[in-house]
mmCIF file of C-alpha atoms in Angstrom:
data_model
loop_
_atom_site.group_PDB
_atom_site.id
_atom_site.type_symbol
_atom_site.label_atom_id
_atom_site.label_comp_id
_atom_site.label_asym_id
_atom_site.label_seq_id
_atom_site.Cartn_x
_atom_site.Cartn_y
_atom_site.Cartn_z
ATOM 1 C CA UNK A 1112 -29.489 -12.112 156.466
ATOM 2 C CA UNK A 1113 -32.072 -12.151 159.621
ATOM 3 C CA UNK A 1114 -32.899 -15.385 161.629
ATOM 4 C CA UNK A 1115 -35.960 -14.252 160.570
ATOM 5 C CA UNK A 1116 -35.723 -14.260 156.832
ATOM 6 C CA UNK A 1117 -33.908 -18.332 157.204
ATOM 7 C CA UNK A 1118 -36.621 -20.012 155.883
ATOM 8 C CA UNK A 1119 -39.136 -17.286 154.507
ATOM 9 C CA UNK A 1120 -42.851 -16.434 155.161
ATOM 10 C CA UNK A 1121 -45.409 -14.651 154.466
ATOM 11 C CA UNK A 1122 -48.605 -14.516 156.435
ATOM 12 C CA UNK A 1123 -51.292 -12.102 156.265
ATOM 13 C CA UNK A 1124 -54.673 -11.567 158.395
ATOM 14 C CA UNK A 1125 -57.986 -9.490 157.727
ATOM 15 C CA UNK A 1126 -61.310 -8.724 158.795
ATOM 16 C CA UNK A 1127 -64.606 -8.513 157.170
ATOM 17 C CA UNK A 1128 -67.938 -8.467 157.697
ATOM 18 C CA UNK A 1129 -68.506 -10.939 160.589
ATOM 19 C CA UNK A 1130 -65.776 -13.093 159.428
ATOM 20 C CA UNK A 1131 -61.750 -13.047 159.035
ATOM 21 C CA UNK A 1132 -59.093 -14.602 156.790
ATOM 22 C CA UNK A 1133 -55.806 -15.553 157.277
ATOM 23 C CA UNK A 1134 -53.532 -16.480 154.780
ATOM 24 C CA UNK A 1135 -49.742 -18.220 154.159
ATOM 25 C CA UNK A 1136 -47.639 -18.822 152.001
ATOM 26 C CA UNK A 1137 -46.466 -22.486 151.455
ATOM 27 C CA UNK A 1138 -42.608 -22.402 151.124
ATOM 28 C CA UNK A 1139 -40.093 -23.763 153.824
ATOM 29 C CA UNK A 1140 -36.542 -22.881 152.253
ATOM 30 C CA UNK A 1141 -33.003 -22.794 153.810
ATOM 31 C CA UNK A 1142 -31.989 -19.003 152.773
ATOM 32 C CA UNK A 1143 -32.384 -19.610 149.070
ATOM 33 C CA UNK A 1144 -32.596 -23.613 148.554
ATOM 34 C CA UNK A 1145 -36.137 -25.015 149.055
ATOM 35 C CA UNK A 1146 -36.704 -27.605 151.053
ATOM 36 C CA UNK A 1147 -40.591 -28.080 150.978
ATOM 37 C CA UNK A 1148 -43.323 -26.967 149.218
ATOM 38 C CA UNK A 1149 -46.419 -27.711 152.029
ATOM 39 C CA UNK A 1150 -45.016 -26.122 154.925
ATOM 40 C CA UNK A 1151 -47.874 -25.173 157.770
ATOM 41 C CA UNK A 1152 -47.389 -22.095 158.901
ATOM 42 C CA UNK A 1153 -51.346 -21.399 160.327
ATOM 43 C CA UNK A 1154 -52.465 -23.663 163.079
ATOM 44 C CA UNK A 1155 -56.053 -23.943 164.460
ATOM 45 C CA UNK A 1156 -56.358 -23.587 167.898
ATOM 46 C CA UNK A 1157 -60.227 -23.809 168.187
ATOM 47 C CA UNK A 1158 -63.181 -23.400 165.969
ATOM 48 C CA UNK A 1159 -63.036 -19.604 165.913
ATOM 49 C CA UNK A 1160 -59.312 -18.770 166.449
ATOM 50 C CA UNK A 1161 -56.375 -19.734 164.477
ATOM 51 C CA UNK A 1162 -52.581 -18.366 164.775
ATOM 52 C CA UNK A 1163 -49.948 -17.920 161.954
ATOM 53 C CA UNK A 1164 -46.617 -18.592 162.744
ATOM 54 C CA UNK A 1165 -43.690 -16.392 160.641
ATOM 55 C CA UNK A 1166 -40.356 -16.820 161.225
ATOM 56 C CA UNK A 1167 -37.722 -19.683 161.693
ATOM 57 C CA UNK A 1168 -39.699 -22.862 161.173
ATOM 58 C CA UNK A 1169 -38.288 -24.751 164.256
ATOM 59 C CA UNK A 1170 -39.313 -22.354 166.849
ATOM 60 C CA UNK A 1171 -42.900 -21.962 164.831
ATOM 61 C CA UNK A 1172 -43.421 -25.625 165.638
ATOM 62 C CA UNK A 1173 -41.974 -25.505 169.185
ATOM 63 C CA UNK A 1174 -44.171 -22.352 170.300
ATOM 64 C CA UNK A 1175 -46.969 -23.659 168.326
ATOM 65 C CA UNK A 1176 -46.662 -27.168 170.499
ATOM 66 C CA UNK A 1177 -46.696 -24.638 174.427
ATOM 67 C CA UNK A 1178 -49.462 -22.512 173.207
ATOM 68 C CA UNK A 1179 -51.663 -25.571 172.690
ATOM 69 C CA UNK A 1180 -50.709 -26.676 176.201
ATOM 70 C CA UNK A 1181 -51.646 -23.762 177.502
ATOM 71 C CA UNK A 1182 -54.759 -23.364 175.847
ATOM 72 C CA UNK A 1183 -55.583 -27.232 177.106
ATOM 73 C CA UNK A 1184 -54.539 -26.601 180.454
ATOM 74 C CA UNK A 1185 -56.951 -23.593 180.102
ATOM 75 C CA UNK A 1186 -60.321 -25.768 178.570
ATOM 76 C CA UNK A 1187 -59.562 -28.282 181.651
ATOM 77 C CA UNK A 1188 -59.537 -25.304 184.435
ATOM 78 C CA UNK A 1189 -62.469 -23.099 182.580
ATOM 79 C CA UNK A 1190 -64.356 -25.320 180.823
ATOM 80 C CA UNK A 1191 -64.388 -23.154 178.013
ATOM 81 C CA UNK A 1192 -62.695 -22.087 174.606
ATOM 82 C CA UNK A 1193 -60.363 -18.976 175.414
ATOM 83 C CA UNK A 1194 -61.258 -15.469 173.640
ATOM 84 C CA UNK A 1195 -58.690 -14.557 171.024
ATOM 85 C CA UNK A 1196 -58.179 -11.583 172.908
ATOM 86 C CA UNK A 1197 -57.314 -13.524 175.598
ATOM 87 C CA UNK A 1198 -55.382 -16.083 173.570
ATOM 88 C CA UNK A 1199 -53.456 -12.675 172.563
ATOM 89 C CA UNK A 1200 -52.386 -11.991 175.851
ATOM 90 C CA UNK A 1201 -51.037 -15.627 176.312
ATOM 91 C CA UNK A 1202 -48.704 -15.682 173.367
ATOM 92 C CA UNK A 1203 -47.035 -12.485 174.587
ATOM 93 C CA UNK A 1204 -46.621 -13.405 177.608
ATOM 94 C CA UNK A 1205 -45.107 -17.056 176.364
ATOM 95 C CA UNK A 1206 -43.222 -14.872 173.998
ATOM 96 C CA UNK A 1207 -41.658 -12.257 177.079
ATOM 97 C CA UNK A 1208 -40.908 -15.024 178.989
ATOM 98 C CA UNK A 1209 -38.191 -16.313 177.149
ATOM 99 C CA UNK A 1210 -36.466 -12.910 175.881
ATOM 100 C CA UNK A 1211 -33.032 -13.369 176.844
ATOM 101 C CA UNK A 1212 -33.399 -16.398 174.401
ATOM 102 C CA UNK A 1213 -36.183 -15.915 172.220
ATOM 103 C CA UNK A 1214 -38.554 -17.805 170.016
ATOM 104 C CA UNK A 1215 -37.545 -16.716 166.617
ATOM 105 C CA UNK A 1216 -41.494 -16.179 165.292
ATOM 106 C CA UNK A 1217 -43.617 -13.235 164.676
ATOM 107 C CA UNK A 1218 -47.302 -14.474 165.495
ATOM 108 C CA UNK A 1219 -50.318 -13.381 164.001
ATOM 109 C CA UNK A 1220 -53.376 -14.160 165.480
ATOM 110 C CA UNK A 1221 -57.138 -14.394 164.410
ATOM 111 C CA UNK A 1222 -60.360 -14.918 166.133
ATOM 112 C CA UNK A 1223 -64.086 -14.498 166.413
ATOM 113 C CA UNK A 1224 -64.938 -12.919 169.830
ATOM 114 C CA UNK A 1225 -68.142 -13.713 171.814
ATOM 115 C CA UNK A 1226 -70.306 -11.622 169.847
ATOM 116 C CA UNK A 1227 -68.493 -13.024 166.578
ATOM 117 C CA UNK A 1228 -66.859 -9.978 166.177
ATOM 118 C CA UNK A 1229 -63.602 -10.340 164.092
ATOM 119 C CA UNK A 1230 -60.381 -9.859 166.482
ATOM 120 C CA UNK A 1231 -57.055 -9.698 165.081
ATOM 121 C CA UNK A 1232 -53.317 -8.667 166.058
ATOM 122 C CA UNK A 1233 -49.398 -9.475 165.542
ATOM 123 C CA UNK A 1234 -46.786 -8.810 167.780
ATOM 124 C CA UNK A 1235 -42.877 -9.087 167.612
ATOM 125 C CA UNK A 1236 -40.728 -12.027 168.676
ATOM 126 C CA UNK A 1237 -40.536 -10.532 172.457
ATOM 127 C CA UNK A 1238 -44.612 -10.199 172.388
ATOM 128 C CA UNK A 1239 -45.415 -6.371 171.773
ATOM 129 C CA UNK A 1240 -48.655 -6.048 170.770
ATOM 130 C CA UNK A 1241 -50.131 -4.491 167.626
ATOM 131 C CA UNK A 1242 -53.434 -4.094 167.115
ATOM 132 C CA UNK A 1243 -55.537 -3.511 163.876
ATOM 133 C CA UNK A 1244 -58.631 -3.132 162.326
ATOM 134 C CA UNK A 1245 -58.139 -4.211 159.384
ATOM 135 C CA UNK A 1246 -55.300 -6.290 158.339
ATOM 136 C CA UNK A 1247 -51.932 -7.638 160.124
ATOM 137 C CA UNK A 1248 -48.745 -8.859 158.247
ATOM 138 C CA UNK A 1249 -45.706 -10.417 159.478
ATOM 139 C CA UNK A 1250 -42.678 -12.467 157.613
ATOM 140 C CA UNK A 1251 -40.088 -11.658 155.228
ATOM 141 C CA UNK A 1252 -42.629 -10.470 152.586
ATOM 142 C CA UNK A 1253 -44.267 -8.447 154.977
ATOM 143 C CA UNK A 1254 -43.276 -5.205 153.375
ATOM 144 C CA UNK A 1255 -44.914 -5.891 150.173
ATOM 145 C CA UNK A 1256 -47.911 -7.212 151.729
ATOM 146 C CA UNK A 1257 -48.645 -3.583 153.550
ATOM 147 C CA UNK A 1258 -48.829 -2.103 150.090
ATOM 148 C CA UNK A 1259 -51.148 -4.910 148.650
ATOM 149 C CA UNK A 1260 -54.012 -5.027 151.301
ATOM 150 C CA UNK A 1261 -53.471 -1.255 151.873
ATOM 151 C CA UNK A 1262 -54.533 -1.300 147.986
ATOM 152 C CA UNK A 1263 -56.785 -3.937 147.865
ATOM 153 C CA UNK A 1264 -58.834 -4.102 151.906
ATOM 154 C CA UNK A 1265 -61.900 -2.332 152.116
ATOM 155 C CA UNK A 1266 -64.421 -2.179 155.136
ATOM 156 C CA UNK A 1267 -67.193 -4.690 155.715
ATOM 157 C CA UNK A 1268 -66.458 -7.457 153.027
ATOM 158 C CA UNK A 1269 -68.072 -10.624 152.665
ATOM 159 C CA UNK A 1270 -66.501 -14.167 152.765
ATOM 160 C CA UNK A 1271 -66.394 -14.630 149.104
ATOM 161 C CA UNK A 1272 -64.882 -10.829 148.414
ATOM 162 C CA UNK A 1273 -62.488 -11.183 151.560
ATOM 163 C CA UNK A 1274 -61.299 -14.648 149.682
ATOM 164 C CA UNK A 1275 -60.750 -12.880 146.846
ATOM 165 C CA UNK A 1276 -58.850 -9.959 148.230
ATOM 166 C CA UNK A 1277 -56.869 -12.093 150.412
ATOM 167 C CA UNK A 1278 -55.653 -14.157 148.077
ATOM 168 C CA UNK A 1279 -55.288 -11.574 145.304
ATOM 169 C CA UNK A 1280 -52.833 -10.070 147.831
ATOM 170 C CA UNK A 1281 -50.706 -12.936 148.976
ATOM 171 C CA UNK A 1282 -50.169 -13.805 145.349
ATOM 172 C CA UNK A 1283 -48.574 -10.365 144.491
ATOM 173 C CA UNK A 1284 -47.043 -10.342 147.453
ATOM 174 C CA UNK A 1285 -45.247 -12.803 147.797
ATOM 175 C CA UNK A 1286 -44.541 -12.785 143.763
ATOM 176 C CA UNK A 1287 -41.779 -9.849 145.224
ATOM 177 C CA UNK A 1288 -40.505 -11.726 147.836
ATOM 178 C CA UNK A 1289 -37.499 -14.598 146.471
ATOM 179 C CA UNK A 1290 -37.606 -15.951 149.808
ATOM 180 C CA UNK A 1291 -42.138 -17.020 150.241
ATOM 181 C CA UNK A 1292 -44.328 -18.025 147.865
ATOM 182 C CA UNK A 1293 -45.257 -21.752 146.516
ATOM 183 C CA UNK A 1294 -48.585 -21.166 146.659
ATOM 184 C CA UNK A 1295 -50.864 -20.161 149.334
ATOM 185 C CA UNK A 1296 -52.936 -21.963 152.013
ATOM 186 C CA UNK A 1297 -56.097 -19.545 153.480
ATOM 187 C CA UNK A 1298 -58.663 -19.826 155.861
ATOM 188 C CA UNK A 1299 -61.713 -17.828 155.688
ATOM 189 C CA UNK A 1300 -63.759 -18.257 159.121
ATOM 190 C CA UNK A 1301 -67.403 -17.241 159.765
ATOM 191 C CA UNK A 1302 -69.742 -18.124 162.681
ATOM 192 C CA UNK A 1303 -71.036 -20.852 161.519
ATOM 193 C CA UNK A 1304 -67.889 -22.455 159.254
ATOM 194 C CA UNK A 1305 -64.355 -22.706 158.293
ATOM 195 C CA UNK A 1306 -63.438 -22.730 154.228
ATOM 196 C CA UNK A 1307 -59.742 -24.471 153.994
ATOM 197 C CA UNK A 1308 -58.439 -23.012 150.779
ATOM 198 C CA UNK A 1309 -54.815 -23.798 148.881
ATOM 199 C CA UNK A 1310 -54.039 -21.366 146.102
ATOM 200 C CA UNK A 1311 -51.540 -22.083 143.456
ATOM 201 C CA UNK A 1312 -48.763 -19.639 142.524
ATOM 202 C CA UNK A 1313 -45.981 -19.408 140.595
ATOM 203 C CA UNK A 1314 -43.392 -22.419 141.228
ATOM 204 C CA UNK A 1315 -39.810 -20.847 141.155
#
């Protein structure tokens, strides 16, 4: 079994109209034992750009803890918020850094841009980029999650659709995936708000 696949995830992100949503599953397991069923996998990094964190949980929460460092260090010396695109270029460079002994975590990262344009992109665990238009995936359900929101994504949605498709998608995926699920936990993110949403799914 991949590193990867230790403790299971799921994590999906997607644009609509103005707005994104990014979406987790809840489960922190050891292989096939569960250990917790409210694991965070998406952290908020300001009001308009969040990251998902796939992968082994320990490194999650140690690469979560340098990106915010380096996104305070960055407020301090620019006296602003940093663009997602921006933010982007940070994690893979965090990420390249260390690839002779790498952080075990497949970001995905999602942002509102200066004209509140929806930006959103995953890369691997040594920071290549990929970009998308639509929708990003990354954890060990991540192959069932392609098929889903290739199914169920469709141009231009508003919040309350993209909640709908988003969640509609986690839930089968992640229904297919032994090692994710427990529920979800989804942000939908506009201009002018953030909805905090936790889904319930099936419990084995």
């Amino acid at each position: 079994m991949s590193i990867f696949e230790y403790n299971g995830s799921a994590i999906v992100a997607m644009v609509g109209k103005n707005c994104f949503a990014i979406a987790s599953d809840r489960r922190l397991g050891v292989n096939l034992q569960t250990v917790a069923t409210d694991f965070q996998r998406i952290y908020k990094i300001h009001d308009k750009l969040f990251v998902g964190l796939s992968g082994l949980g320990t490194d999650a929460q140690t690469l979560y803890q340098r990106l915010v460092f380096r996104h305070k260090l960055y407020q301090l010396r620019e006296e602003r918020d940093m663009k997602p695109e921006t933010f982007a270029n940070l994690v893979s460079a965090v990420l390249y850094e260390k690839r002779f002994g790498p952080y075990f975590c497949q970001p995905v990262i999602a942002g509102l841009d200066g004209d509140d344009k929806p930006f959103i992109c995953t890369m691997d665990f040594i920071g290549a980029k990929e970009l998308a238009k639509d929708f990003v995936v990354a954890g060990s359900a991540s192959e069932s999650l392609y098929g889903a929101c290739e199914a169920f994504f469709k141009p231009d949605m508003e919040p309350d659709e993209l909640f709908e498709v988003v969640s509609q998608a986690l839930l089968a995926s992640v229904d297919r995936d032994c090692l994710s699920g427990w529920g979800g936990h989804i942000y939908i993110v506009t201009p002018d708000d953030i909805k905090e949403k936790i889904l319930k799914g099936r419990m084995d």
